[in-house]
Amino acid sequence: MLRESEFEAADIALGGGLGRDRIENAMASWEAYIHADAPDRLVQLAIVHTEFESIHPFLDSNGRIGRLIIPVFLYAHGLLSRPNFYLSEYLEANRDEYYDRMLAVSRDDDWSGWVAFVLRGIIAQAEANTQKAQTILALHQDKRDLVVEITHSQYAVRALDWIFQRPIFKTPDFIASAQIPPATARKIIRDLRDNGLLRELVPASGRPPATFVFSELLNIAEGREVF
């Protein structure tokens, strides 16, 4: 996971935003701007994000919420089919410039520098996401034949598709929703575990079942070895 706690510490260091008596009016204006027409939605997004951080309406988690606003804004204005485009990876890699650019807006009125930084981030993150998607598709193709060979089951591909959607799970969840006969579902999980495609993240303990993880997929998604 990205180090959100480090982001939050830097958010606090940026300053506390507006006084409480001015926040309500500022947030009303900010919300109106979100829904206003704009010549360029991505430029508008850059302004929406830094204005939210400047208002700093909450006592905690302003940075996290501000970053979550990015995919929601893009989705609401039809630029995404789903609200799942996250800039946090790029911002983590360029954290110092991220905060320097936001400070430069309030200190020097340098909107051009801020907007250019955000646009570069969107391009870089889109390229990184595309590469991850291609790697995930290649992983699925690679594991498809392997799972068929391991399980010798007519449900092998269905099981693999389910695991790609839920790479951390417990066997009862798999049995309940994968639409595979229970005895076959249990055997598939055992076979995939015994052959190393799945590993136990949390071993079974008495009645509570084990939690399994598909490490290869999650490590691609995270961009580093996590599991």
PDB file of C-alpha atoms in Angstrom:
ATOM      1  CA  MET A   1       0.000   0.000   0.000  1.00  0.00           C
ATOM      2  CA  LEU A   2       1.083   3.582  -0.556  1.00  0.00           C
ATOM      3  CA  ARG A   3       2.269   5.417   2.531  1.00  0.00           C
ATOM      4  CA  GLU A   4      -0.812   7.595   3.049  1.00  0.00           C
ATOM      5  CA  SER A   5       0.369   8.468   6.567  1.00  0.00           C
ATOM      6  CA  GLU A   6       3.337  10.270   5.035  1.00  0.00           C
ATOM      7  CA  PHE A   7       0.997  12.178   2.732  1.00  0.00           C
ATOM      8  CA  GLU A   8      -1.130  13.181   5.701  1.00  0.00           C
ATOM      9  CA  ALA A   9       1.894  14.408   7.653  1.00  0.00           C
ATOM     10  CA  ALA A  10       2.849  16.605   4.721  1.00  0.00           C
ATOM     11  CA  ASP A  11      -0.739  17.842   4.415  1.00  0.00           C
ATOM     12  CA  ILE A  12      -0.555  19.068   7.995  1.00  0.00           C
ATOM     13  CA  ALA A  13       2.752  20.772   7.278  1.00  0.00           C
ATOM     14  CA  LEU A  14       1.143  22.696   4.399  1.00  0.00           C
ATOM     15  CA  GLY A  15      -1.031  24.605   6.792  1.00  0.00           C
ATOM     16  CA  GLY A  16      -4.521  24.533   8.175  1.00  0.00           C
ATOM     17  CA  GLY A  17      -6.413  26.154   5.313  1.00  0.00           C
ATOM     18  CA  LEU A  18      -9.194  28.680   5.935  1.00  0.00           C
ATOM     19  CA  GLY A  19     -10.743  29.672   9.226  1.00  0.00           C
ATOM     20  CA  ARG A  20     -13.798  27.702  10.249  1.00  0.00           C
ATOM     21  CA  ASP A  21     -16.099  30.677   9.639  1.00  0.00           C
ATOM     22  CA  ARG A  22     -15.063  30.879   5.969  1.00  0.00           C
ATOM     23  CA  ILE A  23     -15.083  27.191   5.119  1.00  0.00           C
ATOM     24  CA  GLU A  24     -18.823  26.864   4.457  1.00  0.00           C
ATOM     25  CA  ASN A  25     -18.859  29.607   1.826  1.00  0.00           C
ATOM     26  CA  ALA A  26     -15.602  28.386   0.297  1.00  0.00           C
ATOM     27  CA  MET A  27     -16.896  24.812   0.000  1.00  0.00           C
ATOM     28  CA  ALA A  28     -20.136  26.051  -1.594  1.00  0.00           C
ATOM     29  CA  SER A  29     -18.134  27.937  -4.225  1.00  0.00           C
ATOM     30  CA  TRP A  30     -15.854  24.943  -4.714  1.00  0.00           C
ATOM     31  CA  GLU A  31     -18.818  22.620  -5.247  1.00  0.00           C
ATOM     32  CA  ALA A  32     -20.368  25.024  -7.751  1.00  0.00           C
ATOM     33  CA  TYR A  33     -17.118  25.105  -9.701  1.00  0.00           C
ATOM     34  CA  ILE A  34     -17.012  21.293  -9.852  1.00  0.00           C
ATOM     35  CA  HIS A  35     -20.321  21.318 -11.734  1.00  0.00           C
ATOM     36  CA  ALA A  36     -19.561  24.356 -13.888  1.00  0.00           C
ATOM     37  CA  ASP A  37     -18.730  24.139 -17.577  1.00  0.00           C
ATOM     38  CA  ALA A  38     -15.029  24.554 -18.298  1.00  0.00           C
ATOM     39  CA  PRO A  39     -12.951  24.741 -21.495  1.00  0.00           C
ATOM     40  CA  ASP A  40     -10.733  21.881 -20.313  1.00  0.00           C
ATOM     41  CA  ARG A  41     -11.851  19.341 -17.733  1.00  0.00           C
ATOM     42  CA  LEU A  42      -8.304  18.293 -16.826  1.00  0.00           C
ATOM     43  CA  VAL A  43      -7.278  21.883 -16.090  1.00  0.00           C
ATOM     44  CA  GLN A  44     -10.483  22.208 -14.078  1.00  0.00           C
ATOM     45  CA  LEU A  45      -9.547  19.043 -12.187  1.00  0.00           C
ATOM     46  CA  ALA A  46      -6.147  20.479 -11.255  1.00  0.00           C
ATOM     47  CA  ILE A  47      -7.857  23.577  -9.860  1.00  0.00           C
ATOM     48  CA  VAL A  48     -10.515  21.534  -8.040  1.00  0.00           C
ATOM     49  CA  HIS A  49      -7.869  19.447  -6.282  1.00  0.00           C
ATOM     50  CA  THR A  50      -5.624  22.241  -5.059  1.00  0.00           C
ATOM     51  CA  GLU A  51      -8.565  24.434  -4.027  1.00  0.00           C
ATOM     52  CA  PHE A  52      -9.906  21.602  -1.870  1.00  0.00           C
ATOM     53  CA  GLU A  53      -6.507  21.241  -0.221  1.00  0.00           C
ATOM     54  CA  SER A  54      -6.330  25.008   0.320  1.00  0.00           C
ATOM     55  CA  ILE A  55      -9.749  25.113   1.951  1.00  0.00           C
ATOM     56  CA  HIS A  56      -8.698  22.180   4.159  1.00  0.00           C
ATOM     57  CA  PRO A  57     -12.245  21.578   5.418  1.00  0.00           C
ATOM     58  CA  PHE A  58     -11.560  18.639   7.738  1.00  0.00           C
ATOM     59  CA  LEU A  59      -9.394  18.203  10.786  1.00  0.00           C
ATOM     60  CA  ASP A  60      -7.810  15.092   9.252  1.00  0.00           C
ATOM     61  CA  SER A  61      -7.560  13.171   5.947  1.00  0.00           C
ATOM     62  CA  ASN A  62      -7.892  16.220   3.650  1.00  0.00           C
ATOM     63  CA  GLY A  63      -5.096  14.928   1.422  1.00  0.00           C
ATOM     64  CA  ARG A  64      -6.589  11.465   1.122  1.00  0.00           C
ATOM     65  CA  ILE A  65     -10.053  12.791   0.319  1.00  0.00           C
ATOM     66  CA  GLY A  66      -8.596  15.310  -2.113  1.00  0.00           C
ATOM     67  CA  ARG A  67      -6.899  12.514  -4.021  1.00  0.00           C
ATOM     68  CA  LEU A  68     -10.064  10.411  -4.043  1.00  0.00           C
ATOM     69  CA  ILE A  69     -11.903  13.351  -5.596  1.00  0.00           C
ATOM     70  CA  ILE A  70      -9.729  12.978  -8.718  1.00  0.00           C
ATOM     71  CA  PRO A  71     -11.246   9.721 -10.073  1.00  0.00           C
ATOM     72  CA  VAL A  72     -14.735  10.713  -8.919  1.00  0.00           C
ATOM     73  CA  PHE A  73     -14.476  14.013 -10.821  1.00  0.00           C
ATOM     74  CA  LEU A  74     -13.207  12.284 -13.965  1.00  0.00           C
ATOM     75  CA  TYR A  75     -15.983   9.700 -13.763  1.00  0.00           C
ATOM     76  CA  ALA A  76     -18.701  12.292 -13.109  1.00  0.00           C
ATOM     77  CA  HIS A  77     -17.690  14.239 -16.221  1.00  0.00           C
ATOM     78  CA  GLY A  78     -17.560  11.181 -18.475  1.00  0.00           C
ATOM     79  CA  LEU A  79     -13.776  10.912 -18.783  1.00  0.00           C
ATOM     80  CA  LEU A  80     -13.689   7.493 -17.103  1.00  0.00           C
ATOM     81  CA  SER A  81     -15.990   4.500 -17.470  1.00  0.00           C
ATOM     82  CA  ARG A  82     -15.376   3.726 -13.777  1.00  0.00           C
ATOM     83  CA  PRO A  83     -13.992   5.900 -10.957  1.00  0.00           C
ATOM     84  CA  ASN A  84     -10.748   3.969 -10.575  1.00  0.00           C
ATOM     85  CA  PHE A  85      -7.954   6.226 -11.861  1.00  0.00           C
ATOM     86  CA  TYR A  86      -5.661   7.035  -8.939  1.00  0.00           C
ATOM     87  CA  LEU A  87      -2.814   9.556  -9.029  1.00  0.00           C
ATOM     88  CA  SER A  88      -1.393   8.543  -5.656  1.00  0.00           C
ATOM     89  CA  GLU A  89       1.361   6.414  -7.214  1.00  0.00           C
ATOM     90  CA  TYR A  90       2.634   9.375  -9.242  1.00  0.00           C
ATOM     91  CA  LEU A  91       2.243  11.777  -6.331  1.00  0.00           C
ATOM     92  CA  GLU A  92       4.136   9.408  -4.039  1.00  0.00           C
ATOM     93  CA  ALA A  93       7.006   9.270  -6.522  1.00  0.00           C
ATOM     94  CA  ASN A  94       7.002  13.089  -6.834  1.00  0.00           C
ATOM     95  CA  ARG A  95       5.912  14.040  -3.338  1.00  0.00           C
ATOM     96  CA  ASP A  96       8.290  16.982  -2.839  1.00  0.00           C
ATOM     97  CA  GLU A  97       7.285  18.629  -6.112  1.00  0.00           C
ATOM     98  CA  TYR A  98       3.616  17.940  -5.351  1.00  0.00           C
ATOM     99  CA  TYR A  99       3.716  20.006  -2.188  1.00  0.00           C
ATOM    100  CA  ASP A 100       6.097  22.610  -3.616  1.00  0.00           C
ATOM    101  CA  ARG A 101       3.728  23.208  -6.526  1.00  0.00           C
ATOM    102  CA  MET A 102       0.697  23.575  -4.260  1.00  0.00           C
ATOM    103  CA  LEU A 103       2.590  25.995  -2.021  1.00  0.00           C
ATOM    104  CA  ALA A 104       3.664  27.979  -5.072  1.00  0.00           C
ATOM    105  CA  VAL A 105       0.013  28.533  -5.999  1.00  0.00           C
ATOM    106  CA  SER A 106      -0.800  30.232  -2.704  1.00  0.00           C
ATOM    107  CA  ARG A 107       2.594  31.924  -2.324  1.00  0.00           C
ATOM    108  CA  ASP A 108       3.355  32.994  -5.898  1.00  0.00           C
ATOM    109  CA  ASP A 109       0.043  32.569  -7.727  1.00  0.00           C
ATOM    110  CA  ASP A 110       1.833  30.031  -9.959  1.00  0.00           C
ATOM    111  CA  TRP A 111      -1.173  28.260 -11.413  1.00  0.00           C
ATOM    112  CA  SER A 112       0.600  27.371 -14.657  1.00  0.00           C
ATOM    113  CA  GLY A 113       3.267  25.364 -12.834  1.00  0.00           C
ATOM    114  CA  TRP A 114       0.666  23.517 -10.798  1.00  0.00           C
ATOM    115  CA  VAL A 115      -1.570  22.684 -13.758  1.00  0.00           C
ATOM    116  CA  ALA A 116       1.413  21.497 -15.813  1.00  0.00           C
ATOM    117  CA  PHE A 117       2.475  19.221 -12.945  1.00  0.00           C
ATOM    118  CA  VAL A 118      -0.987  17.655 -12.710  1.00  0.00           C
ATOM    119  CA  LEU A 119      -1.236  17.154 -16.481  1.00  0.00           C
ATOM    120  CA  ARG A 120       2.176  15.467 -16.544  1.00  0.00           C
ATOM    121  CA  GLY A 121       0.989  13.272 -13.682  1.00  0.00           C
ATOM    122  CA  ILE A 122      -2.162  12.227 -15.515  1.00  0.00           C
ATOM    123  CA  ILE A 123      -0.134  11.260 -18.598  1.00  0.00           C
ATOM    124  CA  ALA A 124       2.456   9.342 -16.576  1.00  0.00           C
ATOM    125  CA  GLN A 125      -0.180   7.541 -14.492  1.00  0.00           C
ATOM    126  CA  ALA A 126      -2.207   6.627 -17.583  1.00  0.00           C
ATOM    127  CA  GLU A 127       0.888   5.121 -19.170  1.00  0.00           C
ATOM    128  CA  ALA A 128       1.723   3.201 -15.987  1.00  0.00           C
ATOM    129  CA  ASN A 129      -1.858   1.935 -15.698  1.00  0.00           C
ATOM    130  CA  THR A 130      -1.833   0.800 -19.325  1.00  0.00           C
ATOM    131  CA  GLN A 131       1.369  -1.132 -18.737  1.00  0.00           C
ATOM    132  CA  LYS A 132      -0.091  -2.773 -15.639  1.00  0.00           C
ATOM    133  CA  ALA A 133      -3.249  -3.726 -17.516  1.00  0.00           C
ATOM    134  CA  GLN A 134      -1.217  -5.326 -20.293  1.00  0.00           C
ATOM    135  CA  THR A 135       0.888  -7.217 -17.738  1.00  0.00           C
ATOM    136  CA  ILE A 136      -2.251  -8.447 -15.959  1.00  0.00           C
ATOM    137  CA  LEU A 137      -3.751  -9.651 -19.245  1.00  0.00           C
ATOM    138  CA  ALA A 138      -0.519 -11.514 -20.015  1.00  0.00           C
ATOM    139  CA  LEU A 139      -0.602 -13.068 -16.539  1.00  0.00           C
ATOM    140  CA  HIS A 140      -4.164 -14.268 -17.092  1.00  0.00           C
ATOM    141  CA  GLN A 141      -3.225 -15.840 -20.411  1.00  0.00           C
ATOM    142  CA  ASP A 142      -0.190 -17.514 -18.849  1.00  0.00           C
ATOM    143  CA  LYS A 143      -2.140 -18.930 -15.888  1.00  0.00           C
ATOM    144  CA  ARG A 144      -5.133 -20.008 -17.947  1.00  0.00           C
ATOM    145  CA  ASP A 145      -3.427 -23.063 -19.415  1.00  0.00           C
ATOM    146  CA  LEU A 146      -1.606 -23.771 -16.155  1.00  0.00           C
ATOM    147  CA  VAL A 147      -4.806 -23.869 -14.091  1.00  0.00           C
ATOM    148  CA  VAL A 148      -6.421 -26.222 -16.612  1.00  0.00           C
ATOM    149  CA  GLU A 149      -3.383 -28.491 -16.406  1.00  0.00           C
ATOM    150  CA  ILE A 150      -3.265 -28.397 -12.602  1.00  0.00           C
ATOM    151  CA  THR A 151      -6.954 -28.940 -11.881  1.00  0.00           C
ATOM    152  CA  HIS A 152      -8.115 -31.033 -14.876  1.00  0.00           C
ATOM    153  CA  SER A 153     -11.480 -29.366 -14.304  1.00  0.00           C
ATOM    154  CA  GLN A 154     -14.082 -28.002 -16.683  1.00  0.00           C
ATOM    155  CA  TYR A 155     -14.419 -25.136 -14.182  1.00  0.00           C
ATOM    156  CA  ALA A 156     -10.745 -24.157 -14.305  1.00  0.00           C
ATOM    157  CA  VAL A 157     -11.153 -20.964 -16.345  1.00  0.00           C
ATOM    158  CA  ARG A 158     -14.206 -19.895 -14.335  1.00  0.00           C
ATOM    159  CA  ALA A 159     -12.204 -20.342 -11.151  1.00  0.00           C
ATOM    160  CA  LEU A 160      -9.296 -18.334 -12.545  1.00  0.00           C
ATOM    161  CA  ASP A 161     -11.580 -15.492 -13.645  1.00  0.00           C
ATOM    162  CA  TRP A 162     -13.113 -15.381 -10.156  1.00  0.00           C
ATOM    163  CA  ILE A 163      -9.683 -15.278  -8.492  1.00  0.00           C
ATOM    164  CA  PHE A 164      -8.589 -12.421 -10.768  1.00  0.00           C
ATOM    165  CA  GLN A 165     -11.581 -10.455  -9.498  1.00  0.00           C
ATOM    166  CA  ARG A 166     -10.972 -11.336  -5.848  1.00  0.00           C
ATOM    167  CA  PRO A 167      -7.269 -12.108  -5.327  1.00  0.00           C
ATOM    168  CA  ILE A 168      -7.657 -12.220  -1.529  1.00  0.00           C
ATOM    169  CA  PHE A 169     -10.410 -14.534  -0.354  1.00  0.00           C
ATOM    170  CA  LYS A 170     -11.543 -17.393   1.852  1.00  0.00           C
ATOM    171  CA  THR A 171     -12.713 -20.751   0.531  1.00  0.00           C
ATOM    172  CA  PRO A 172     -16.345 -20.299   1.715  1.00  0.00           C
ATOM    173  CA  ASP A 173     -16.548 -17.070  -0.318  1.00  0.00           C
ATOM    174  CA  PHE A 174     -15.267 -18.899  -3.384  1.00  0.00           C
ATOM    175  CA  ILE A 175     -17.759 -21.739  -2.895  1.00  0.00           C
ATOM    176  CA  ALA A 176     -20.643 -19.329  -2.351  1.00  0.00           C
ATOM    177  CA  SER A 177     -20.161 -17.162  -5.434  1.00  0.00           C
ATOM    178  CA  ALA A 178     -17.974 -18.891  -8.040  1.00  0.00           C
ATOM    179  CA  GLN A 179     -20.886 -21.052  -9.293  1.00  0.00           C
ATOM    180  CA  ILE A 180     -18.801 -24.208  -9.042  1.00  0.00           C
ATOM    181  CA  PRO A 181     -19.981 -27.376  -7.221  1.00  0.00           C
ATOM    182  CA  PRO A 182     -18.688 -27.184  -3.617  1.00  0.00           C
ATOM    183  CA  ALA A 183     -16.592 -30.361  -3.696  1.00  0.00           C
ATOM    184  CA  THR A 184     -14.991 -29.303  -6.985  1.00  0.00           C
ATOM    185  CA  ALA A 185     -14.418 -25.771  -5.676  1.00  0.00           C
ATOM    186  CA  ARG A 186     -12.581 -27.083  -2.607  1.00  0.00           C
ATOM    187  CA  LYS A 187     -10.424 -29.358  -4.764  1.00  0.00           C
ATOM    188  CA  ILE A 188      -9.533 -26.498  -7.126  1.00  0.00           C
ATOM    189  CA  ILE A 189      -8.379 -24.342  -4.198  1.00  0.00           C
ATOM    190  CA  ARG A 190      -6.318 -27.209  -2.768  1.00  0.00           C
ATOM    191  CA  ASP A 191      -4.724 -27.893  -6.146  1.00  0.00           C
ATOM    192  CA  LEU A 192      -3.845 -24.235  -6.728  1.00  0.00           C
ATOM    193  CA  ARG A 193      -2.422 -23.942  -3.229  1.00  0.00           C
ATOM    194  CA  ASP A 194      -0.374 -27.135  -3.517  1.00  0.00           C
ATOM    195  CA  ASN A 195       1.062 -25.964  -6.852  1.00  0.00           C
ATOM    196  CA  GLY A 196       1.991 -22.521  -5.566  1.00  0.00           C
ATOM    197  CA  LEU A 197      -0.434 -20.367  -7.532  1.00  0.00           C
ATOM    198  CA  LEU A 198      -2.227 -19.495  -4.300  1.00  0.00           C
ATOM    199  CA  ARG A 199      -0.660 -19.177  -0.884  1.00  0.00           C
ATOM    200  CA  GLU A 200      -2.119 -18.881   2.579  1.00  0.00           C
ATOM    201  CA  LEU A 201      -2.026 -15.308   3.787  1.00  0.00           C
ATOM    202  CA  VAL A 202      -3.652 -16.279   7.087  1.00  0.00           C
ATOM    203  CA  PRO A 203      -3.632 -20.008   7.982  1.00  0.00           C
ATOM    204  CA  ALA A 204      -6.804 -21.703   9.134  1.00  0.00           C
ATOM    205  CA  SER A 205      -7.295 -21.622  12.887  1.00  0.00           C
ATOM    206  CA  GLY A 206      -9.950 -23.933  14.231  1.00  0.00           C
ATOM    207  CA  ARG A 207     -13.263 -23.072  12.594  1.00  0.00           C
ATOM    208  CA  PRO A 208     -12.118 -19.879  10.808  1.00  0.00           C
ATOM    209  CA  PRO A 209     -10.944 -20.842   7.304  1.00  0.00           C
ATOM    210  CA  ALA A 210      -7.632 -19.839   5.777  1.00  0.00           C
ATOM    211  CA  THR A 211      -7.305 -16.636   3.787  1.00  0.00           C
ATOM    212  CA  PHE A 212      -5.689 -17.154   0.379  1.00  0.00           C
ATOM    213  CA  VAL A 213      -3.843 -14.627  -1.759  1.00  0.00           C
ATOM    214  CA  PHE A 214      -2.945 -14.586  -5.451  1.00  0.00           C
ATOM    215  CA  SER A 215       0.405 -12.886  -4.927  1.00  0.00           C
ATOM    216  CA  GLU A 216       1.484 -12.436  -8.542  1.00  0.00           C
ATOM    217  CA  LEU A 217      -1.584 -10.387  -9.439  1.00  0.00           C
ATOM    218  CA  LEU A 218      -1.446  -8.169  -6.364  1.00  0.00           C
ATOM    219  CA  ASN A 219       2.264  -7.489  -6.784  1.00  0.00           C
ATOM    220  CA  ILE A 220       1.613  -6.300 -10.340  1.00  0.00           C
ATOM    221  CA  ALA A 221      -1.187  -4.054  -9.103  1.00  0.00           C
ATOM    222  CA  GLU A 222       1.003  -2.599  -6.359  1.00  0.00           C
ATOM    223  CA  GLY A 223       4.021  -2.208  -8.620  1.00  0.00           C
ATOM    224  CA  ARG A 224       6.317  -3.883  -6.090  1.00  0.00           C
ATOM    225  CA  GLU A 225       6.714  -7.073  -4.078  1.00  0.00           C
ATOM    226  CA  VAL A 226       4.108  -6.835  -1.318  1.00  0.00           C
ATOM    227  CA  PHE A 227       2.767 -10.376  -0.941  1.00  0.00           C
TER     228      PHE A 227
END
